[in-house]
Structures are given as C-alpha cells and as structure tokens.
Amino acid sequence: MSSFVRFLVATTLLVNASAFPLHVRDAMEWNFDLFPTARCNGTGNAHTGSGSTGCRANLPTEAAAYRLNSIADGCRIQLFDNTMCDESEMSIVPGPLTTADTCRFPGSGHRYGSYQVTCDA
C-alpha cells in the first residue's frame, strides 16, 4: 500500500472517530414527576436529566407532591417551597433511589415552586 493510501485511510479513521465519539452512559441520571395534587393523581410534569442543574424555577405550575422515578448515587434533588430556590424551605431527596413510585408530599399546605439537582463530580 502506498504512503498516500495509508495517509487517506488514517485521515478517514481520525475524522470518523472524532465525528462519532464513543458515548459512555452518564451515571448521574435522575427522573421525577411533580403533581398539582397531594395524591399524585392527574397529569404530572416529568423532570429528567443528568448531572447538576442549578435552580429550575420555570415550573409550569407549583406542585403539591412528587414521585421519584430514579436518582443516581451521588445526586440529590432539592425541592423548594418558593420559586427562587431559597433554602429556607426545602425538602432533600438523596440518591440512590430506595423506593420508586411512591407519592410524596411536603404536608402542611406547602407547595414546590422550584428545584435543583446537585451531583458529585
């Protein structure tokens, strides 16, 4: 094989390798639903992602309850009783997931207006 052909083959492999990198599944994934009622009935709003989020205050409606579907070890979900992720009123859901499909609510008439997810690096 000529040097030029080897060069073309090597270049093609490098271009394809950088255009289609191997993807490793992110181990810091999480998924939960927020519900407008304390019984988790009706239509919930799904929240899914991986890694840390920062404050998420753009919720469609305030939620009275949540159902945790999955949370990776090393992550925690903070649900706030306000729309600014103010830590004066919050619930913390640490990972890993121990019980799924359980409706959980803050009680005392509190409602969730924002959340953030924090995962270890």
mmCIF file with all atom_site columns, C-alpha atoms in Angstrom:
data_model
loop_
_atom_site.group_PDB
_atom_site.id
_atom_site.type_symbol
_atom_site.label_atom_id
_atom_site.label_alt_id
_atom_site.label_comp_id
_atom_site.label_asym_id
_atom_site.label_entity_id
_atom_site.label_seq_id
_atom_site.pdbx_PDB_ins_code
_atom_site.Cartn_x
_atom_site.Cartn_y
_atom_site.Cartn_z
_atom_site.occupancy
_atom_site.B_iso_or_equiv
_atom_site.pdbx_formal_charge
_atom_site.auth_seq_id
_atom_site.auth_comp_id
_atom_site.auth_asym_id
_atom_site.auth_atom_id
_atom_site.pdbx_PDB_model_num
ATOM 1   C CA . MET A 1 1   ? 0.000   0.000  0.000  1.00 0.00 ? 1   MET A CA 1
ATOM 2   C CA . SER A 1 2   ? 1.384   3.381  -0.921 1.00 0.00 ? 2   SER A CA 1
ATOM 3   C CA . SER A 1 3   ? 2.110   6.106  1.623  1.00 0.00 ? 3   SER A CA 1
ATOM 4   C CA . PHE A 1 4   ? -0.644  8.245  0.149  1.00 0.00 ? 4   PHE A CA 1
ATOM 5   C CA . VAL A 1 5   ? -3.273  5.495  0.549  1.00 0.00 ? 5   VAL A CA 1
ATOM 6   C CA . ARG A 1 6   ? -2.155  4.871  4.158  1.00 0.00 ? 6   ARG A CA 1
ATOM 7   C CA . PHE A 1 7   ? -2.448  8.594  4.790  1.00 0.00 ? 7   PHE A CA 1
ATOM 8   C CA . LEU A 1 8   ? -6.006  8.654  3.396  1.00 0.00 ? 8   LEU A CA 1
ATOM 9   C CA . VAL A 1 9   ? -7.061  5.642  5.461  1.00 0.00 ? 9   VAL A CA 1
ATOM 10  C CA . ALA A 1 10  ? -5.579  7.117  8.642  1.00 0.00 ? 10  ALA A CA 1
ATOM 11  C CA . THR A 1 11  ? -7.191  10.505 7.989  1.00 0.00 ? 11  THR A CA 1
ATOM 12  C CA . THR A 1 12  ? -10.580 8.897  7.334  1.00 0.00 ? 12  THR A CA 1
ATOM 13  C CA . LEU A 1 13  ? -10.378 6.914  10.581 1.00 0.00 ? 13  LEU A CA 1
ATOM 14  C CA . LEU A 1 14  ? -9.456  10.015 12.586 1.00 0.00 ? 14  LEU A CA 1
ATOM 15  C CA . VAL A 1 15  ? -12.260 12.085 11.080 1.00 0.00 ? 15  VAL A CA 1
ATOM 16  C CA . ASN A 1 16  ? -14.830 9.340  11.727 1.00 0.00 ? 16  ASN A CA 1
ATOM 17  C CA . ALA A 1 17  ? -13.569 8.767  15.267 1.00 0.00 ? 17  ALA A CA 1
ATOM 18  C CA . SER A 1 18  ? -13.940 12.454 16.151 1.00 0.00 ? 18  SER A CA 1
ATOM 19  C CA . ALA A 1 19  ? -17.293 12.800 14.386 1.00 0.00 ? 19  ALA A CA 1
ATOM 20  C CA . PHE A 1 20  ? -18.741 9.736  16.135 1.00 0.00 ? 20  PHE A CA 1
ATOM 21  C CA . PRO A 1 21  ? -17.101 9.502  19.554 1.00 0.00 ? 21  PRO A CA 1
ATOM 22  C CA . LEU A 1 22  ? -17.875 6.603  21.840 1.00 0.00 ? 22  LEU A CA 1
ATOM 23  C CA . HIS A 1 23  ? -20.532 7.652  24.315 1.00 0.00 ? 23  HIS A CA 1
ATOM 24  C CA . VAL A 1 24  ? -20.323 6.473  27.893 1.00 0.00 ? 24  VAL A CA 1
ATOM 25  C CA . ARG A 1 25  ? -23.649 6.454  29.705 1.00 0.00 ? 25  ARG A CA 1
ATOM 26  C CA . ASP A 1 26  ? -23.831 9.222  32.258 1.00 0.00 ? 26  ASP A CA 1
ATOM 27  C CA . ALA A 1 27  ? -24.117 7.608  35.686 1.00 0.00 ? 27  ALA A CA 1
ATOM 28  C CA . MET A 1 28  ? -25.570 10.783 37.247 1.00 0.00 ? 28  MET A CA 1
ATOM 29  C CA . GLU A 1 29  ? -29.083 10.474 35.802 1.00 0.00 ? 29  GLU A CA 1
ATOM 30  C CA . TRP A 1 30  ? -32.298 11.400 37.630 1.00 0.00 ? 30  TRP A CA 1
ATOM 31  C CA . ASN A 1 31  ? -36.017 11.440 36.870 1.00 0.00 ? 31  ASN A CA 1
ATOM 32  C CA . PHE A 1 32  ? -39.054 12.573 38.872 1.00 0.00 ? 32  PHE A CA 1
ATOM 33  C CA . ASP A 1 33  ? -42.607 13.832 38.332 1.00 0.00 ? 33  ASP A CA 1
ATOM 34  C CA . LEU A 1 34  ? -44.242 16.818 40.023 1.00 0.00 ? 34  LEU A CA 1
ATOM 35  C CA . PHE A 1 35  ? -48.008 16.766 40.593 1.00 0.00 ? 35  PHE A CA 1
ATOM 36  C CA . PRO A 1 36  ? -50.516 19.542 41.317 1.00 0.00 ? 36  PRO A CA 1
ATOM 37  C CA . THR A 1 37  ? -52.348 17.334 43.859 1.00 0.00 ? 37  THR A CA 1
ATOM 38  C CA . ALA A 1 38  ? -51.067 15.718 47.070 1.00 0.00 ? 38  ALA A CA 1
ATOM 39  C CA . ARG A 1 39  ? -52.215 12.288 45.852 1.00 0.00 ? 39  ARG A CA 1
ATOM 40  C CA . CYS A 1 40  ? -50.097 12.307 42.674 1.00 0.00 ? 40  CYS A CA 1
ATOM 41  C CA . ASN A 1 41  ? -53.209 11.900 40.560 1.00 0.00 ? 41  ASN A CA 1
ATOM 42  C CA . GLY A 1 42  ? -53.834 13.821 37.402 1.00 0.00 ? 42  GLY A CA 1
ATOM 43  C CA . THR A 1 43  ? -51.191 14.760 34.924 1.00 0.00 ? 43  THR A CA 1
ATOM 44  C CA . GLY A 1 44  ? -47.726 15.152 36.368 1.00 0.00 ? 44  GLY A CA 1
ATOM 45  C CA . ASN A 1 45  ? -44.863 17.168 34.925 1.00 0.00 ? 45  ASN A CA 1
ATOM 46  C CA . ALA A 1 46  ? -41.845 14.986 34.136 1.00 0.00 ? 46  ALA A CA 1
ATOM 47  C CA . HIS A 1 47  ? -38.378 16.278 35.015 1.00 0.00 ? 47  HIS A CA 1
ATOM 48  C CA . THR A 1 48  ? -35.460 14.264 33.648 1.00 0.00 ? 48  THR A CA 1
ATOM 49  C CA . GLY A 1 49  ? -31.779 14.914 33.272 1.00 0.00 ? 49  GLY A CA 1
ATOM 50  C CA . SER A 1 50  ? -28.260 14.035 34.223 1.00 0.00 ? 50  SER A CA 1
ATOM 51  C CA . GLY A 1 51  ? -25.820 15.833 36.442 1.00 0.00 ? 51  GLY A CA 1
ATOM 52  C CA . SER A 1 52  ? -26.330 19.054 38.368 1.00 0.00 ? 52  SER A CA 1
ATOM 53  C CA . THR A 1 53  ? -28.879 21.629 37.189 1.00 0.00 ? 53  THR A CA 1
ATOM 54  C CA . GLY A 1 54  ? -28.689 24.826 39.178 1.00 0.00 ? 54  GLY A CA 1
ATOM 55  C CA . CYS A 1 55  ? -32.018 26.412 40.103 1.00 0.00 ? 55  CYS A CA 1
ATOM 56  C CA . ARG A 1 56  ? -35.018 25.394 37.979 1.00 0.00 ? 56  ARG A CA 1
ATOM 57  C CA . ALA A 1 57  ? -37.738 27.895 38.744 1.00 0.00 ? 57  ALA A CA 1
ATOM 58  C CA . ASN A 1 58  ? -39.631 27.776 35.454 1.00 0.00 ? 58  ASN A CA 1
ATOM 59  C CA . LEU A 1 59  ? -42.077 25.080 36.554 1.00 0.00 ? 59  LEU A CA 1
ATOM 60  C CA . PRO A 1 60  ? -45.399 25.022 34.673 1.00 0.00 ? 60  PRO A CA 1
ATOM 61  C CA . THR A 1 61  ? -47.320 25.071 37.982 1.00 0.00 ? 61  THR A CA 1
ATOM 62  C CA . GLU A 1 62  ? -46.492 24.776 41.648 1.00 0.00 ? 62  GLU A CA 1
ATOM 63  C CA . ALA A 1 63  ? -46.543 21.161 42.780 1.00 0.00 ? 63  ALA A CA 1
ATOM 64  C CA . ALA A 1 64  ? -48.180 19.646 45.850 1.00 0.00 ? 64  ALA A CA 1
ATOM 65  C CA . ALA A 1 65  ? -46.382 16.287 45.569 1.00 0.00 ? 65  ALA A CA 1
ATOM 66  C CA . TYR A 1 66  ? -43.715 14.371 43.690 1.00 0.00 ? 66  TYR A CA 1
ATOM 67  C CA . ARG A 1 67  ? -42.987 10.834 42.595 1.00 0.00 ? 67  ARG A CA 1
ATOM 68  C CA . LEU A 1 68  ? -39.351 9.827  42.339 1.00 0.00 ? 68  LEU A CA 1
ATOM 69  C CA . ASN A 1 69  ? -38.631 7.521  39.398 1.00 0.00 ? 69  ASN A CA 1
ATOM 70  C CA . SER A 1 70  ? -34.841 7.310  39.583 1.00 0.00 ? 70  SER A CA 1
ATOM 71  C CA . ILE A 1 71  ? -31.898 9.103  41.133 1.00 0.00 ? 71  ILE A CA 1
ATOM 72  C CA . ALA A 1 72  ? -28.256 8.136  40.826 1.00 0.00 ? 72  ALA A CA 1
ATOM 73  C CA . ASP A 1 73  ? -25.968 7.551  43.760 1.00 0.00 ? 73  ASP A CA 1
ATOM 74  C CA . GLY A 1 74  ? -24.116 10.806 44.410 1.00 0.00 ? 74  GLY A CA 1
ATOM 75  C CA . CYS A 1 75  ? -27.045 13.016 43.368 1.00 0.00 ? 75  CYS A CA 1
ATOM 76  C CA . ARG A 1 76  ? -29.660 14.771 45.457 1.00 0.00 ? 76  ARG A CA 1
ATOM 77  C CA . ILE A 1 77  ? -32.790 16.619 44.458 1.00 0.00 ? 77  ILE A CA 1
ATOM 78  C CA . GLN A 1 78  ? -33.752 19.722 46.407 1.00 0.00 ? 78  GLN A CA 1
ATOM 79  C CA . LEU A 1 79  ? -37.404 20.796 46.185 1.00 0.00 ? 79  LEU A CA 1
ATOM 80  C CA . PHE A 1 80  ? -38.140 24.344 47.346 1.00 0.00 ? 80  PHE A CA 1
ATOM 81  C CA . ASP A 1 81  ? -41.308 25.878 48.760 1.00 0.00 ? 81  ASP A CA 1
ATOM 82  C CA . ASN A 1 82  ? -40.747 29.023 46.679 1.00 0.00 ? 82  ASN A CA 1
ATOM 83  C CA . THR A 1 83  ? -39.892 29.985 43.105 1.00 0.00 ? 83  THR A CA 1
ATOM 84  C CA . MET A 1 84  ? -36.307 31.129 43.762 1.00 0.00 ? 84  MET A CA 1
ATOM 85  C CA . CYS A 1 85  ? -34.594 28.018 45.238 1.00 0.00 ? 85  CYS A CA 1
ATOM 86  C CA . ASP A 1 86  ? -34.433 29.823 48.568 1.00 0.00 ? 86  ASP A CA 1
ATOM 87  C CA . GLU A 1 87  ? -33.127 27.286 51.045 1.00 0.00 ? 87  GLU A CA 1
ATOM 88  C CA . SER A 1 88  ? -35.306 28.469 53.931 1.00 0.00 ? 88  SER A CA 1
ATOM 89  C CA . GLU A 1 89  ? -37.993 25.933 52.953 1.00 0.00 ? 89  GLU A CA 1
ATOM 90  C CA . MET A 1 90  ? -36.916 22.782 51.175 1.00 0.00 ? 90  MET A CA 1
ATOM 91  C CA . SER A 1 91  ? -37.037 19.014 51.037 1.00 0.00 ? 91  SER A CA 1
ATOM 92  C CA . ILE A 1 92  ? -33.951 16.991 50.156 1.00 0.00 ? 92  ILE A CA 1
ATOM 93  C CA . VAL A 1 93  ? -34.172 13.706 48.284 1.00 0.00 ? 93  VAL A CA 1
ATOM 94  C CA . PRO A 1 94  ? -30.758 11.984 48.328 1.00 0.00 ? 94  PRO A CA 1
ATOM 95  C CA . GLY A 1 95  ? -29.712 9.221  45.919 1.00 0.00 ? 95  GLY A CA 1
ATOM 96  C CA . PRO A 1 96  ? -29.570 6.392  45.296 1.00 0.00 ? 96  PRO A CA 1
ATOM 97  C CA . LEU A 1 97  ? -33.219 5.574  44.791 1.00 0.00 ? 97  LEU A CA 1
ATOM 98  C CA . THR A 1 98  ? -34.566 3.306  47.505 1.00 0.00 ? 98  THR A CA 1
ATOM 99  C CA . THR A 1 99  ? -38.301 3.289  46.751 1.00 0.00 ? 99  THR A CA 1
ATOM 100 C CA . ALA A 1 100 ? -39.840 4.309  43.446 1.00 0.00 ? 100 ALA A CA 1
ATOM 101 C CA . ASP A 1 101 ? -43.443 5.043  42.548 1.00 0.00 ? 101 ASP A CA 1
ATOM 102 C CA . THR A 1 102 ? -44.284 6.425  45.975 1.00 0.00 ? 102 THR A CA 1
ATOM 103 C CA . CYS A 1 103 ? -46.251 9.642  46.115 1.00 0.00 ? 103 CYS A CA 1
ATOM 104 C CA . ARG A 1 104 ? -44.512 12.070 48.459 1.00 0.00 ? 104 ARG A CA 1
ATOM 105 C CA . PHE A 1 105 ? -45.716 15.472 49.623 1.00 0.00 ? 105 PHE A CA 1
ATOM 106 C CA . PRO A 1 106 ? -44.376 18.134 51.975 1.00 0.00 ? 106 PRO A CA 1
ATOM 107 C CA . GLY A 1 107 ? -47.501 18.398 54.135 1.00 0.00 ? 107 GLY A CA 1
ATOM 108 C CA . SER A 1 108 ? -48.735 21.500 55.964 1.00 0.00 ? 108 SER A CA 1
ATOM 109 C CA . GLY A 1 109 ? -50.053 23.020 52.755 1.00 0.00 ? 109 GLY A CA 1
ATOM 110 C CA . HIS A 1 110 ? -46.577 23.595 51.310 1.00 0.00 ? 110 HIS A CA 1
ATOM 111 C CA . ARG A 1 111 ? -46.119 23.527 47.562 1.00 0.00 ? 111 ARG A CA 1
ATOM 112 C CA . TYR A 1 112 ? -42.985 23.090 45.459 1.00 0.00 ? 112 TYR A CA 1
ATOM 113 C CA . GLY A 1 113 ? -42.181 26.062 43.240 1.00 0.00 ? 113 GLY A CA 1
ATOM 114 C CA . SER A 1 114 ? -38.584 25.315 42.212 1.00 0.00 ? 114 SER A CA 1
ATOM 115 C CA . TYR A 1 115 ? -35.929 22.631 42.373 1.00 0.00 ? 115 TYR A CA 1
ATOM 116 C CA . GLN A 1 116 ? -32.280 21.940 41.771 1.00 0.00 ? 116 GLN A CA 1
ATOM 117 C CA . VAL A 1 117 ? -30.275 18.768 41.390 1.00 0.00 ? 117 VAL A CA 1
ATOM 118 C CA . THR A 1 118 ? -26.729 18.508 42.724 1.00 0.00 ? 118 THR A CA 1
ATOM 119 C CA . CYS A 1 119 ? -24.475 15.613 41.752 1.00 0.00 ? 119 CYS A CA 1
ATOM 120 C CA . ASP A 1 120 ? -20.939 14.801 42.825 1.00 0.00 ? 120 ASP A CA 1
ATOM 121 C CA . ALA A 1 121 ? -18.355 15.454 40.145 1.00 0.00 ? 121 ALA A CA 1
#
